[in-house]
Amino acid sequence: MWKFPMKILLASGEAWDVVLGHTLKPKPPRGGIQAEQTEYQKKLKAWLKTDSTAQKLIILNVSEQSMLHLVNCDSAKDMWDKLTSVYEGKNATSVYMLQAKWFSLTKDPQDDISSHIAKIEDISHRLRAMGETMSDSMIITKILLTLPPSLNHFACAWESINEEQRTLANLTSRLMIEEARTNTQDKSTDRALTVKARKGQNSKNDEHTKPKRRTGECFKCGKKGH
């Protein structure tokens, strides 16, 4: 991303060709003809002015840390080449690290489905900014492959809908609805189990508190059970 704003600035200053090396520094003529020398000095002056403008635009729009790489550069093209080697080297490492994060990402049990999808989209946006191809289809597949067990059934249902409806926005909406429905069912089940457990406990307590019938014979009447 660093190239884009810098390119706009340099192009606005009519210095882009100098930076790319398309407009080279004029070479002095071999002969001693005055007209050639005059023309050379004119072209050299124009080139130096453009190169100076390019160097100024570059210096004013890089960090102090990046500026340390440019102190030994003699031209705007040298500066540009140095920045390219520094930044693109870092970008290669950053792309690798983001790709590793993308492939290893799983759903955090503490995240709801909306937060999980946001994390996936964040990585995809950052990879796109670095020039990597990240289609909506890839993002959808990543989401479906990292669903929690409670939503595993959703993948089959998703495949059954019309292809034109299989958009990222539709997937996000449907998953949020399905998550809410599943959570409601889980809460109802938990309440039912709690009630059942309490009833079972109360029954046991009643058995413990209920007077036990005697099994021996009554001393007075000779009957059993009282």
Coordinates of C-alpha atoms in Angstrom, one line a residue:
M1 CA 0.0 0.0 0.0
W2 CA 2.9 2.4 0.5
K3 CA 3.5 2.6 -3.3
F4 CA 0.1 3.9 -4.2
P5 CA 0.1 7.3 -2.3
M6 CA 3.7 7.8 -3.1
K7 CA 3.1 7.2 -6.8
I8 CA 0.3 9.8 -6.8
L9 CA 2.5 12.4 -5.1
L10 CA 5.4 11.8 -7.5
A11 CA 3.1 11.8 -10.6
S12 CA 1.5 15.1 -9.4
G13 CA 5.0 16.6 -9.2
E14 CA 5.8 15.3 -12.7
A15 CA 8.7 13.3 -11.3
W16 CA 7.4 9.7 -11.7
D17 CA 9.4 9.0 -14.9
V18 CA 12.6 10.1 -13.1
V19 CA 11.9 7.8 -10.2
L20 CA 11.3 4.8 -12.4
G21 CA 14.4 5.6 -14.4
H22 CA 12.5 6.2 -17.7
T23 CA 14.0 9.7 -17.8
L24 CA 17.7 9.3 -17.4
K25 CA 20.3 11.8 -16.3
P26 CA 21.7 13.5 -19.4
K27 CA 25.3 12.5 -20.3
P28 CA 27.8 15.2 -21.3
P29 CA 28.6 15.5 -25.0
R30 CA 31.9 14.1 -26.2
G31 CA 32.7 17.0 -28.5
G32 CA 33.4 20.5 -27.4
I33 CA 30.8 22.2 -29.6
Q34 CA 29.3 25.1 -27.7
A35 CA 25.8 24.4 -28.9
E36 CA 25.9 20.8 -27.7
Q37 CA 27.3 21.9 -24.3
T38 CA 24.5 24.5 -24.0
E39 CA 21.8 22.0 -24.8
Y40 CA 23.4 19.5 -22.4
Q41 CA 23.4 22.1 -19.5
K42 CA 19.8 22.9 -20.2
K43 CA 18.7 19.3 -20.1
L44 CA 20.8 18.6 -17.0
K45 CA 19.4 21.5 -15.2
A46 CA 15.8 20.4 -15.9
W47 CA 16.6 16.8 -14.9
L48 CA 18.3 17.8 -11.6
K49 CA 15.3 20.0 -10.8
T50 CA 12.9 17.1 -11.4
D51 CA 15.1 14.7 -9.5
S52 CA 15.3 17.1 -6.6
T53 CA 11.6 17.5 -6.5
A54 CA 11.2 13.7 -6.4
Q55 CA 13.7 13.3 -3.6
K56 CA 11.9 16.0 -1.6
L57 CA 8.5 14.3 -2.0
I58 CA 10.0 11.0 -1.0
I59 CA 11.8 12.3 2.1
L60 CA 8.8 14.3 3.3
N61 CA 6.6 11.2 3.1
V62 CA 8.6 8.5 4.8
S63 CA 9.2 7.8 8.4
E64 CA 12.5 8.7 10.2
Q65 CA 13.3 5.0 10.4
S66 CA 12.9 4.6 6.6
M67 CA 14.9 7.7 6.0
L68 CA 18.0 6.0 7.5
H69 CA 18.0 3.7 4.5
L70 CA 18.1 6.7 2.1
V71 CA 21.0 8.8 3.4
N72 CA 23.5 7.3 0.9
C73 CA 21.2 7.5 -2.1
D74 CA 22.3 9.9 -4.9
S75 CA 19.1 10.1 -6.8
A76 CA 15.3 9.7 -6.5
K77 CA 15.6 6.4 -8.4
D78 CA 18.1 5.1 -5.9
M79 CA 15.8 6.1 -3.1
W80 CA 12.8 4.4 -4.8
D81 CA 14.8 1.2 -5.4
K82 CA 15.9 1.2 -1.8
L83 CA 12.4 1.7 -0.4
T84 CA 11.1 -1.0 -2.7
S85 CA 13.7 -3.5 -1.4
V86 CA 13.0 -2.6 2.2
Y87 CA 9.2 -2.5 2.1
E88 CA 8.5 -5.4 -0.3
G89 CA 10.9 -7.6 1.7
K90 CA 8.8 -6.8 4.8
N91 CA 5.6 -7.4 2.9
A92 CA 6.7 -10.8 1.9
T93 CA 7.2 -11.8 5.5
S94 CA 3.9 -10.1 6.5
V95 CA 2.0 -12.0 3.8
Y96 CA 3.5 -15.3 5.0
M97 CA 2.5 -14.6 8.6
L98 CA -1.0 -13.6 7.6
Q99 CA -1.5 -16.6 5.4
A100 CA -0.3 -18.8 8.3
K101 CA -2.8 -17.1 10.5
W102 CA -5.6 -17.6 7.9
F103 CA -5.0 -21.3 7.6
S104 CA -4.6 -22.0 11.3
L105 CA -7.6 -19.8 12.4
T106 CA -10.3 -21.6 14.3
K107 CA -13.3 -20.3 16.2
D108 CA -12.6 -19.1 19.7
P109 CA -15.3 -20.7 22.0
Q110 CA -15.8 -17.3 23.6
D111 CA -16.6 -15.6 20.3
D112 CA -20.1 -15.5 18.8
I113 CA -20.5 -16.2 15.1
S114 CA -20.5 -12.5 14.2
S115 CA -17.1 -11.9 16.0
H116 CA -15.7 -15.0 14.4
I117 CA -16.6 -13.9 10.9
A118 CA -15.2 -10.4 11.6
K119 CA -11.8 -12.0 12.4
I120 CA -11.8 -13.9 9.1
E121 CA -12.8 -10.9 7.1
D122 CA -10.1 -8.8 8.8
I123 CA -7.4 -11.2 7.7
S124 CA -8.8 -11.4 4.2
H125 CA -8.9 -7.6 3.9
R126 CA -5.3 -7.3 5.0
L127 CA -4.2 -9.9 2.5
R128 CA -6.0 -8.2 -0.3
A129 CA -4.3 -4.9 0.7
M130 CA -1.0 -6.8 0.1
G131 CA -2.0 -7.9 -3.3
E132 CA -3.2 -11.4 -2.5
T133 CA -6.3 -12.8 -4.1
M134 CA -9.0 -13.4 -1.6
S135 CA -12.4 -14.1 -3.2
D136 CA -15.7 -14.2 -1.3
S137 CA -15.9 -17.9 -2.1
M138 CA -12.7 -18.5 -0.2
I139 CA -14.0 -16.5 2.8
I140 CA -17.3 -18.4 2.7
T141 CA -15.4 -21.7 2.6
K142 CA -13.2 -20.7 5.6
I143 CA -16.3 -19.7 7.6
L144 CA -18.1 -23.0 6.9
L145 CA -15.0 -25.1 7.7
T146 CA -14.6 -23.4 11.1
L147 CA -18.1 -23.5 12.4
P148 CA -18.6 -24.8 15.9
P149 CA -20.1 -28.3 16.4
S150 CA -23.5 -26.8 17.2
L151 CA -23.7 -25.3 13.7
N152 CA -22.1 -28.2 11.7
H153 CA -25.5 -29.0 10.2
F154 CA -25.6 -25.6 8.6
A155 CA -23.1 -26.5 5.9
C156 CA -25.4 -29.0 4.3
A157 CA -28.3 -26.6 4.5
W158 CA -26.2 -23.9 2.9
E159 CA -25.3 -26.1 -0.1
S160 CA -29.0 -26.8 -0.8
I161 CA -29.9 -23.1 -1.4
N162 CA -29.7 -21.4 -4.8
E163 CA -26.2 -20.5 -5.9
E164 CA -27.0 -16.8 -6.4
Q165 CA -28.1 -16.7 -2.8
R166 CA -24.8 -18.0 -1.5
T167 CA -23.3 -14.6 -0.8
L168 CA -21.1 -13.6 2.1
A169 CA -23.7 -11.2 3.4
N170 CA -26.4 -13.8 3.2
L171 CA -24.2 -16.4 4.9
T172 CA -23.5 -14.0 7.8
S173 CA -27.1 -13.2 8.3
R174 CA -28.3 -16.8 8.2
L175 CA -25.6 -18.0 10.6
M176 CA -26.5 -15.3 13.1
I177 CA -30.1 -16.3 12.9
E178 CA -29.2 -20.0 13.3
E179 CA -26.9 -19.3 16.2
A180 CA -29.7 -17.4 18.0
R181 CA -32.2 -20.2 17.4
T182 CA -29.7 -22.9 18.6
N183 CA -28.9 -20.9 21.7
T184 CA -32.6 -20.6 22.5
Q185 CA -33.1 -24.3 22.1
D186 CA -30.1 -25.0 24.3
K187 CA -31.5 -22.7 27.0
S188 CA -34.9 -24.5 26.9
T189 CA -33.2 -27.9 27.1
D190 CA -31.1 -26.7 30.1
R191 CA -34.2 -25.4 31.9
A192 CA -36.0 -28.7 31.2
L193 CA -33.1 -30.7 32.6
T194 CA -32.9 -28.4 35.6
V195 CA -36.6 -28.9 36.4
K196 CA -36.3 -32.6 35.9
A197 CA -33.3 -32.8 38.2
R198 CA -35.1 -30.8 40.9
K199 CA -38.1 -33.1 40.7
G200 CA -35.9 -36.1 41.0
Q201 CA -34.2 -34.6 44.0
N202 CA -37.5 -33.7 45.6
S203 CA -38.8 -37.2 45.1
K204 CA -35.7 -38.6 46.9
N205 CA -36.1 -36.1 49.7
D206 CA -39.8 -37.2 50.1
E207 CA -38.7 -40.8 50.3
H208 CA -36.2 -40.0 53.1
T209 CA -38.7 -37.9 55.1
K210 CA -41.8 -40.2 54.6
P211 CA -42.3 -42.4 57.7
K212 CA -41.4 -45.9 57.1
R213 CA -44.0 -48.6 57.5
R214 CA -43.2 -51.2 60.1
T215 CA -42.7 -54.7 58.9
G216 CA -43.1 -56.5 62.2
E217 CA -46.3 -57.6 64.0
C218 CA -48.2 -55.3 66.3
F219 CA -47.9 -56.3 69.9
K220 CA -51.5 -55.5 70.6
C221 CA -53.5 -56.8 67.5
G222 CA -50.9 -59.0 65.9
K223 CA -51.2 -57.3 62.4
K224 CA -48.2 -56.2 60.3
G225 CA -47.4 -52.7 58.8
H226 CA -48.3 -50.3 61.7

